[in-house]
Short mmCIF file of C-alpha atoms and ligand atoms in Angstrom, two decimals:
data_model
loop_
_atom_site.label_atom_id
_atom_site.label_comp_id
_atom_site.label_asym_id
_atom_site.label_seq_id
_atom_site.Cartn_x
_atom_site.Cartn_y
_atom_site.Cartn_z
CA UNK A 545 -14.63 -8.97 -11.93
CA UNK A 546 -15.53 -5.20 -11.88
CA UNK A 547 -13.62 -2.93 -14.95
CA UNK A 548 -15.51 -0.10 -17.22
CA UNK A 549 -17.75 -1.96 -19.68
CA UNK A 550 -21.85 -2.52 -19.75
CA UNK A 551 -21.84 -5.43 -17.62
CA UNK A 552 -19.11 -4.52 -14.67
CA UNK A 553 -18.75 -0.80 -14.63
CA UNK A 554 -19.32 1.95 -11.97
CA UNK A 555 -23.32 1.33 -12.25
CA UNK A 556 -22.62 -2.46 -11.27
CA UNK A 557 -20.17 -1.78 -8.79
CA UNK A 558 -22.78 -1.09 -6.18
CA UNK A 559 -23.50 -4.88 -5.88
CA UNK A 560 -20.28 -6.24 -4.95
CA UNK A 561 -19.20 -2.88 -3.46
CA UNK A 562 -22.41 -1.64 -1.17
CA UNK A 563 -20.16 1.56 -0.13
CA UNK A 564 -20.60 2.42 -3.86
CA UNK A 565 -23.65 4.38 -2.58
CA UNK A 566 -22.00 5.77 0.28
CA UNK A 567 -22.24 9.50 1.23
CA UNK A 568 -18.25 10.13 0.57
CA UNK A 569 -17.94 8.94 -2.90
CA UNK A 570 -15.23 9.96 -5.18
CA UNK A 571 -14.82 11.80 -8.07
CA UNK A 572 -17.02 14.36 -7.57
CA UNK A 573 -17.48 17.99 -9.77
CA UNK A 574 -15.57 20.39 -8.75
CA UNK A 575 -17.68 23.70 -9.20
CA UNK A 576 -15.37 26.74 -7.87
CA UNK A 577 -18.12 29.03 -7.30
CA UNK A 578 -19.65 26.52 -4.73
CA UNK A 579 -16.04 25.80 -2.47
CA UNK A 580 -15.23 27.94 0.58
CA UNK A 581 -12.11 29.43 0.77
CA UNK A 582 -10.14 28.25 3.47
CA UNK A 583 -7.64 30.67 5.25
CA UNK A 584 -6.22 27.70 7.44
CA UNK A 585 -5.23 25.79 4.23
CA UNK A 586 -3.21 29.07 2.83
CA UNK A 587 -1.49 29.47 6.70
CA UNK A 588 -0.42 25.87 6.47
CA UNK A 589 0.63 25.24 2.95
CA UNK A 590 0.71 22.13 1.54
CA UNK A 591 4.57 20.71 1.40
CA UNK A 592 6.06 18.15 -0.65
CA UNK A 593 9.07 16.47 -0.43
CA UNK A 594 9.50 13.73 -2.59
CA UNK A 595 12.45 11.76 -3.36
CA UNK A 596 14.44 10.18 -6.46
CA UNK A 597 13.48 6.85 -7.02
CA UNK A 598 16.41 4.79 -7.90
CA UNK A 599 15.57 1.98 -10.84
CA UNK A 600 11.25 2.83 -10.29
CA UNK A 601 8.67 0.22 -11.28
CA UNK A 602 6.21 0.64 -13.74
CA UNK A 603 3.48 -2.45 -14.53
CA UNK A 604 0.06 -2.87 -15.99
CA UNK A 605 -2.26 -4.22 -13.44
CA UNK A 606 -4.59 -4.60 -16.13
CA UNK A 607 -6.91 -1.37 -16.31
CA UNK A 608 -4.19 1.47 -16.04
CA UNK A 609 -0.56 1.85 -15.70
CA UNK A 610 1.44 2.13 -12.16
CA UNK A 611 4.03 3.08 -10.90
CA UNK A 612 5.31 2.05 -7.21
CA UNK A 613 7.02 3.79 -5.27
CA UNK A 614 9.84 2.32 -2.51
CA UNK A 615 11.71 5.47 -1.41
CA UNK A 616 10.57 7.97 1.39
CA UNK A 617 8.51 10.78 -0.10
CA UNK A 618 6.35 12.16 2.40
CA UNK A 619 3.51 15.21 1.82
CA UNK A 620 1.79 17.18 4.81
CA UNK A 621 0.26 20.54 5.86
CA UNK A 622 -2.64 21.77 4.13
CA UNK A 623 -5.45 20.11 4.86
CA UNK A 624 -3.38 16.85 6.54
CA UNK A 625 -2.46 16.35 9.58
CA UNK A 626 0.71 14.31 10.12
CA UNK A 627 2.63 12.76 7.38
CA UNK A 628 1.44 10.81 4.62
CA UNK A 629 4.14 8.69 1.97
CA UNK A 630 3.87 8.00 -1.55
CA UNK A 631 2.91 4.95 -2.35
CA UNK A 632 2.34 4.87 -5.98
CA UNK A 633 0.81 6.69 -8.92
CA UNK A 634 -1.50 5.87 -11.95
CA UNK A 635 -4.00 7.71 -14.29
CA UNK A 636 -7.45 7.92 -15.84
CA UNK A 637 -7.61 8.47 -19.54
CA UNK A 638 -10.16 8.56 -21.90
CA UNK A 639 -10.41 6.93 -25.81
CA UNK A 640 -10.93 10.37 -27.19
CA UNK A 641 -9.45 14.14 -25.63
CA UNK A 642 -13.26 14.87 -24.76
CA UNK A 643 -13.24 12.50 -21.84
CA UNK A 644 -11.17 10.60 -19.16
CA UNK A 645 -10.58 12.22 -16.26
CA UNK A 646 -12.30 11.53 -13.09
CA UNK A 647 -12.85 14.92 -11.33
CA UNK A 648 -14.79 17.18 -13.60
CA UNK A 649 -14.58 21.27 -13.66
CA UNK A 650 -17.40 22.81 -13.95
CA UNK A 651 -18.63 19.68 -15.74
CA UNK A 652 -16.23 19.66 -17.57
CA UNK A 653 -13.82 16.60 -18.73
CA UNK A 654 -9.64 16.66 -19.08
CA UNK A 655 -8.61 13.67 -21.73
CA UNK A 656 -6.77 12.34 -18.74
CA UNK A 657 -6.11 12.30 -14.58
CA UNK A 658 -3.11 11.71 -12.73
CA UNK A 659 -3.35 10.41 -9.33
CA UNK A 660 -0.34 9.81 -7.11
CA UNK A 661 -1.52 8.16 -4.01
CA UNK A 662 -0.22 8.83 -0.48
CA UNK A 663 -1.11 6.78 3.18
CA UNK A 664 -0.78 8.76 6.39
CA UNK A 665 2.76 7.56 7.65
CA UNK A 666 2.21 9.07 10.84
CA UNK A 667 -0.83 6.93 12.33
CA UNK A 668 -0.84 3.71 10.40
CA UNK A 669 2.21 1.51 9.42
CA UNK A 670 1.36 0.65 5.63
CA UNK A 671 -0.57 1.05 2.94
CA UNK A 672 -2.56 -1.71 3.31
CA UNK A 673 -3.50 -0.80 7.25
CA UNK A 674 -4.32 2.81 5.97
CA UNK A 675 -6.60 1.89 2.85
CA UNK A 676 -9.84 1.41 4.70
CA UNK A 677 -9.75 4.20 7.90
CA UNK A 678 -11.05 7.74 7.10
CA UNK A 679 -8.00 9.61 7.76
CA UNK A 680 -5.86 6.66 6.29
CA UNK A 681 -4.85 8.52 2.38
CA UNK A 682 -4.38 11.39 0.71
CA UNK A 683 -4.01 11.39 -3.38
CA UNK A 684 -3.31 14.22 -5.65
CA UNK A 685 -5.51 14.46 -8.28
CA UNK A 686 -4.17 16.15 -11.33
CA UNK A 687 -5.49 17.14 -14.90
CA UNK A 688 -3.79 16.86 -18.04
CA UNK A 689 -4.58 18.69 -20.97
CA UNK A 690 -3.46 18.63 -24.37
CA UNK A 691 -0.59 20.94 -25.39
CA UNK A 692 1.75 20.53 -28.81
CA UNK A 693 4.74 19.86 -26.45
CA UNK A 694 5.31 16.19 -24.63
CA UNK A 695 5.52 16.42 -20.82
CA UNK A 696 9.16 16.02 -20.38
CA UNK A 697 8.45 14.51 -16.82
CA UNK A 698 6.08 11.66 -18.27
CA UNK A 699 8.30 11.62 -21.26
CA UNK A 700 10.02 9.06 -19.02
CA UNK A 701 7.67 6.87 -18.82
CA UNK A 702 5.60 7.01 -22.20
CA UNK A 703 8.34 6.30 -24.04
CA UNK A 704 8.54 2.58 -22.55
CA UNK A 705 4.70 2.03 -21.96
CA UNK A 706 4.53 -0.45 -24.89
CA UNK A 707 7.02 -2.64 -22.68
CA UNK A 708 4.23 -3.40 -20.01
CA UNK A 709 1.39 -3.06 -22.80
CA UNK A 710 -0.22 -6.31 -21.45
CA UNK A 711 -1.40 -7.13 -18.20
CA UNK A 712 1.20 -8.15 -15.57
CA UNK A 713 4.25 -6.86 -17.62
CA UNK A 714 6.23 -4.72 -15.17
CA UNK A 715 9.67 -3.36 -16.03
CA UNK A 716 12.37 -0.95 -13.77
CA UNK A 717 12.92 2.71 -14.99
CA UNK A 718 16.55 2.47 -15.65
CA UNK A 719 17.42 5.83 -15.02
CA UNK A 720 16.12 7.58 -11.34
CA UNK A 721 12.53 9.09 -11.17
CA UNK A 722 11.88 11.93 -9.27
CA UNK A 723 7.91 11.84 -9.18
CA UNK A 724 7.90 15.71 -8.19
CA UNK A 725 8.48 16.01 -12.13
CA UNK A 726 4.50 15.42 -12.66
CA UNK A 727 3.62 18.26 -10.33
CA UNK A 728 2.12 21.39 -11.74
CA UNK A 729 4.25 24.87 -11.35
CA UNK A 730 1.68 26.01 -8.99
CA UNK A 731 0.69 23.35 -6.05
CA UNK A 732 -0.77 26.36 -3.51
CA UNK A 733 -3.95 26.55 -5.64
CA UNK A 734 -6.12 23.02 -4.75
CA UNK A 735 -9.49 22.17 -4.22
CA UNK A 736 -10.03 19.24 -1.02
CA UNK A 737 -12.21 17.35 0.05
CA UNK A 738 -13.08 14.04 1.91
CA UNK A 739 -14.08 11.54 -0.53
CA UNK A 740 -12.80 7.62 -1.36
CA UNK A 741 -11.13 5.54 -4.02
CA UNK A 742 -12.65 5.70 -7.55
CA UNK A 743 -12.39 2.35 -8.03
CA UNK A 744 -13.31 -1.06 -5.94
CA UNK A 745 -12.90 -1.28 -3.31
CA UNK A 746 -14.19 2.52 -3.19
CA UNK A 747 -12.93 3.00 1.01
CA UNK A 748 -13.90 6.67 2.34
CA UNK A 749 -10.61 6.71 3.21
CA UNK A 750 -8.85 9.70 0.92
CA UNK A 751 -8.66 13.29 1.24
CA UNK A 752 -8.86 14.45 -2.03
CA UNK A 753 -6.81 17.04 -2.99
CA UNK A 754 -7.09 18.20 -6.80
CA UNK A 755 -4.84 21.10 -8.43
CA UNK A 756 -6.05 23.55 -10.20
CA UNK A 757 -3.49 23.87 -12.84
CA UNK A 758 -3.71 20.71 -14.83
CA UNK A 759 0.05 19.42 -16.59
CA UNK A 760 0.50 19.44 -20.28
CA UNK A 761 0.73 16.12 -22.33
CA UNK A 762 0.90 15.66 -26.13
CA UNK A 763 -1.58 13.61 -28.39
CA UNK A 764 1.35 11.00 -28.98
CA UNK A 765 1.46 10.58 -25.06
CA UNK A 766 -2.16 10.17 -24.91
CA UNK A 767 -2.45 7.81 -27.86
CA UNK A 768 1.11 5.96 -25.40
CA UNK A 769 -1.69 5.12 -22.87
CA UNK A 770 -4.63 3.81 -25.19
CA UNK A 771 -2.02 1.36 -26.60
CA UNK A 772 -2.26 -0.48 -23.22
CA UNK A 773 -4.54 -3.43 -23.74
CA UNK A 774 -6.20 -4.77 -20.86
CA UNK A 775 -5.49 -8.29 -21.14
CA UNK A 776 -2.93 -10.40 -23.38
CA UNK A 777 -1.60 -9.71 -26.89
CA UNK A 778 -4.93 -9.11 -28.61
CA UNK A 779 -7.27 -7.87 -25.80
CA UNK A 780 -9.14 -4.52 -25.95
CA UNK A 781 -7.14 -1.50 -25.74
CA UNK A 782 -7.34 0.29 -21.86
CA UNK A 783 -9.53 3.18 -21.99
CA UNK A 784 -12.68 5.26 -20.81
CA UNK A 785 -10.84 3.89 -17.28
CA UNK A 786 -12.69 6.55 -15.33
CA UNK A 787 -15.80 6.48 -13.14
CA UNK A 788 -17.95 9.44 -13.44
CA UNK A 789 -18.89 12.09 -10.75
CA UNK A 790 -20.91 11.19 -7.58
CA UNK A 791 -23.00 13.68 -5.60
CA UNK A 792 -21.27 15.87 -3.25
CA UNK A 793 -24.30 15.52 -1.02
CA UNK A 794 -23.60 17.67 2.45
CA UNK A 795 -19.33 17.84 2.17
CA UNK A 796 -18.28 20.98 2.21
CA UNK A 797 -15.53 21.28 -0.91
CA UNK A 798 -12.61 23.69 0.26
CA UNK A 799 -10.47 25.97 -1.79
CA UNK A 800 -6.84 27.09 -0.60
CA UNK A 801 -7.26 30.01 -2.83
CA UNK A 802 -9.94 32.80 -3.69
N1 O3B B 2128 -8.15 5.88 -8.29
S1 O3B B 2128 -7.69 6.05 -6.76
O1 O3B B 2128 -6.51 6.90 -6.67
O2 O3B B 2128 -8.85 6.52 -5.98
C1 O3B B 2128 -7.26 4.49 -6.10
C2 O3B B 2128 -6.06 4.33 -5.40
C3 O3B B 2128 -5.72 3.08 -4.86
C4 O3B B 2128 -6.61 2.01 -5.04
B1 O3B B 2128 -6.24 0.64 -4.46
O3 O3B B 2128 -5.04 0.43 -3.86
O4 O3B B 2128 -7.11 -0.41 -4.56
C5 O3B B 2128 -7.81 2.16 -5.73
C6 O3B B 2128 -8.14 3.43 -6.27
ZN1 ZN B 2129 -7.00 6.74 -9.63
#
């Protein structure tokens, strides 16, 4: 099956996946200088209005770590139209702080990328009915970058990662999770786009829409993630989880700020 080494990463994925060489491929770089500033993304800001989620589950499907979500939190305005629901949320990270994330800047890496992953609520009646139309999702992309202080929102969660270390362990967050806590301060200043999952089975299907302001993690959270292995007790460690940048070919990458 497809994953990140020699002989099934993203320059295999094409043969399984022919939409692999599609012309809405995600991640892409995000160069600032090159996206238009969008008036009708500042008049219609981008809401969010997530909820607590009572007793949240976090597992290891094997090549990151996820959280799914079961309570209503629901984003819109910006560049959405209608309502689209959290699903669930994961990241990208990298085996060293010089790489991971998915979305570059500039051409430039983040050790790590947060995605929380949303399905338009308003037109299609699941996830799974959304995944593969164009207007069917909507995921955050966020960066993380390396500060002396632990994120106190992730805090949560690193400190139980090495109780779904292997693949298939899931556990419940005891306490409630309000997923807003991974936001940055600022969530008016984004870069969108129309792009598709970063991994199989790589629908056009997501409206990308990446924050500028990344979220500050601490080396002992990053070194939390590349304790994950990817299999059983034993197997390789999870990291380097990230496909790198496609073409942006003829999109047009938006900016809801100057
Ligand atoms: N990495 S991503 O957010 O583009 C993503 C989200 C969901 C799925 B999936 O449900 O298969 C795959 C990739
Ligand atoms: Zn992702």
């Amino acid at each position: 099956t497809w994953g990140y080494g020699n002989d099934n990463g993203p320059a295999t994925w094409v043969k399984s996946f022919p939409v692999a060489a599609g012309t809405r491929q995600s991640p892409i770089d995000i160069v600032p200088t090159a996206a238009k500033c969008d008036t009708k993304l500042t008049e219609n800001p981008l809401t969010v209005n997530y909820s607590p989620e009572p007793a949240m589950e976090l597992c290891n499907p094997g090549l990151s770590v996820k959280a799914n979500i079961k309570s209503k939190s629901v984003i819109k305005g910006g560049p959405l139209e209608g309502e689209y629901k959290l699903e669930q949320f994961h990241l990208h990270w990298g085996s060293a702080d010089k790489q991971g994330s998915e979305h570059t800047l500039n051409g430039k890496m983040f050790p790590a990328e947060l995605h929380l992953v949303h399905y338009n609520a308003t037109k299609y009646s699941s996830f799974g009915e959304a995944v593969d139309k164009p207007d069917g999702l909507a995921v955050f992309g966020i960066f993380l970058k390396i500060s002396d202080k632990p994120h106190q929102g992730l805090k949560s969660l690193t400190d139980v990662l090495s109780e779904v270390q292997y693949k298939d362990k899931s556990i419940n967050i005891k306490q409630e999770y309000n997923p807003v806590c991974l936001l940055p301060d600022n969530i008016n200043k984004y870069w969108t786009y129309l792009g598709s999952l970063t991994t199989p089975p790589l629908c056009e299907s997501v409206t990308w829409i990446v924050f500028e302001e990344p979220i500050e993690v601490s080396e002992d959270q990053m070194k939390a993630f590349r304790a994950l292995c990817c299999g059983e007790c034993g197997s390789a460690p999870i990291v380097d989880n990230y496909r790198p940048p496609l073409p942006l070919g003829n999109r047009q990458l938006r900016a809801s700020f100057q």
